[in-house]
Tab-separated table of C-alpha atoms in Angstrom:
chain	number	residue	atom	x	y	z
A	16	ALA	CA	14.805	3.819	-1.757
A	17	PRO	CA	11.816	4.903	-3.023
A	18	PRO	CA	7.994	5.422	-0.797
A	19	PRO	CA	6.020	2.360	-1.560
A	20	PRO	CA	3.363	2.695	-3.692
A	21	GLY	CA	-0.019	3.530	-2.111
A	22	PRO	CA	-3.955	3.340	-3.386
A	23	ALA	CA	-4.448	7.088	-2.240
A	24	ALA	CA	-1.541	8.584	-4.631
A	25	SER	CA	-2.325	6.821	-7.296
A	26	ALA	CA	-3.898	8.428	-10.581
A	27	GLY	CA	-7.134	7.691	-12.499
A	28	PRO	CA	-10.227	5.790	-11.890
A	29	THR	CA	-10.185	2.034	-10.866
A	30	THR	CA	-11.468	-1.069	-12.753
A	31	GLY	CA	-11.941	-4.768	-12.125
A	32	ALA	CA	-14.148	-5.307	-8.351
A	33	THR	CA	-15.799	-1.403	-8.231
A	34	GLY	CA	-15.512	-0.697	-11.598
A	35	THR	CA	-15.087	3.178	-11.306
A	36	THR	CA	-13.895	5.906	-8.485
A	37	ALA	CA	-17.316	6.782	-7.638
A	38	ALA	CA	-18.079	3.310	-7.000
A	39	LYS	CA	-15.726	2.310	-4.995
A	40	THR	CA	-16.720	5.260	-2.129
A	41	GLN	CA	-19.475	2.756	-1.622
A	42	VAL	CA	-17.924	-0.640	-0.846
A	43	ASN	CA	-16.070	-1.627	2.296
A	44	GLY	CA	-13.418	-3.426	0.616
A	45	GLY	CA	-11.973	-6.153	-2.406
A	46	ARG	CA	-9.718	-5.614	-5.155
A	47	PHE	CA	-9.178	-2.624	-6.857
A	48	ASP	CA	-6.754	-2.548	-10.457
A	49	PHE	CA	-5.412	0.928	-11.006
A	50	ASP	CA	-4.650	2.526	-14.067
A	51	ASP	CA	-1.272	2.400	-13.679
A	52	GLY	CA	-1.048	-1.211	-12.755
A	53	GLY	CA	-0.876	-1.282	-9.288
A	54	THR	CA	-3.296	-3.367	-7.612
A	55	TYR	CA	-5.010	-2.974	-3.986
A	56	CYS	CA	-7.145	-5.471	-1.859
A	57	GLY	CA	-8.193	-5.034	1.079
A	58	GLY	CA	-10.298	-1.968	3.516
A	59	TRP	CA	-11.946	0.468	2.003
A	60	GLU	CA	-14.085	3.585	3.538
A	61	ASP	CA	-14.588	6.869	1.608
A	62	GLY	CA	-12.740	5.893	-1.204
A	63	LYS	CA	-9.543	5.496	0.655
A	64	ALA	CA	-7.824	2.528	2.009
A	65	HIS	CA	-8.493	1.833	5.671
A	66	GLY	CA	-8.367	-1.563	7.418
A	67	HIS	CA	-5.890	-4.154	6.326
A	68	GLY	CA	-4.788	-4.348	2.454
A	69	VAL	CA	-2.064	-5.713	0.230
A	70	CYS	CA	-0.783	-3.025	-2.134
A	71	THR	CA	1.059	-3.387	-5.088
A	72	GLY	CA	2.824	-0.820	-7.404
A	73	PRO	CA	3.223	-0.410	-10.509
A	74	LYS	CA	5.800	-2.735	-12.912
A	75	GLY	CA	6.736	-4.863	-10.073
A	76	GLN	CA	7.998	-2.021	-8.115
A	77	GLY	CA	7.403	-3.454	-4.573
A	78	ALA	CA	4.206	-4.027	-2.410
A	79	TYR	CA	3.155	-3.036	1.236
A	80	SER	CA	0.765	-5.425	3.520
A	81	GLY	CA	-0.560	-3.879	6.607
A	82	SER	CA	-2.505	-1.548	8.395
A	83	TRP	CA	-4.064	1.448	6.756
A	84	HIS	CA	-5.703	4.520	8.420
A	85	TYR	CA	-7.735	6.716	5.236
A	86	GLY	CA	-4.863	6.173	2.339
A	87	PHE	CA	-2.357	6.116	4.437
A	88	GLU	CA	0.308	3.092	5.782
A	89	VAL	CA	0.128	3.053	9.545
A	90	SER	CA	1.651	-0.487	10.404
A	91	GLY	CA	2.880	-2.986	8.311
A	92	VAL	CA	5.967	-4.609	5.560
A	93	TYR	CA	7.546	-3.428	2.546
A	94	THR	CA	9.243	-5.524	0.518
A	95	TRP	CA	11.016	-4.117	-2.831
A	96	PRO	CA	11.558	-6.086	-5.572
A	97	SER	CA	15.371	-7.041	-4.493
A	98	GLY	CA	13.796	-8.544	-1.555
A	99	SER	CA	14.914	-5.676	1.033
A	100	ALA	CA	12.057	-5.443	3.262
A	101	PHE	CA	10.854	-2.451	5.772
A	102	GLU	CA	8.852	-4.113	8.868
A	103	GLY	CA	7.479	-1.432	11.238
A	104	GLN	CA	5.161	1.977	11.371
A	105	TRP	CA	4.460	4.642	8.789
A	106	GLN	CA	3.184	8.103	9.250
A	107	ASN	CA	1.532	10.271	6.345
A	108	GLY	CA	3.084	7.991	3.659
A	109	LYS	CA	6.137	7.486	4.775
A	110	ARG	CA	8.937	5.463	7.242
A	111	HIS	CA	8.597	6.937	10.636
A	112	GLY	CA	9.050	5.462	14.176
A	113	LEU	CA	9.994	2.328	15.082
A	114	GLY	CA	11.095	-0.316	12.370
A	115	VAL	CA	13.625	-3.366	11.075
A	116	GLU	CA	14.971	-2.643	7.471
A	117	THR	CA	16.334	-5.660	5.690
A	118	ARG	CA	18.646	-5.970	2.860
A	119	GLY	CA	20.345	-9.269	2.282
A	120	ARG	CA	22.230	-10.156	5.293
A	121	TRP	CA	22.312	-6.121	6.356
A	122	LEU	CA	19.453	-5.580	8.989
A	123	TYR	CA	19.030	-1.816	10.727
A	124	ARG	CA	16.768	-2.048	13.774
A	125	GLY	CA	15.601	1.173	14.463
């Protein structure tokens, strides 16, 4: 499965609520639209997603909703366009630790 989209990995300045990359470091949260079409709505600190937020990938690539720690997912739910989902822990932008993955009728816990 592909890794989730994330604000830390998105290239280019943001538009929308903050206007520019420089401006986003001065706000605590809001909606950010990335040049690649992805969006992030939630907490922001030191120019990175921090606290609770929702990030969607470009072109309906998928979405992550949950806790962030300075640009990296901590615990939450990633949903693929197919409807498959992973709910659990993350480390350094990858699924890590306990979690539950569902794909149709298939369920994996571990």
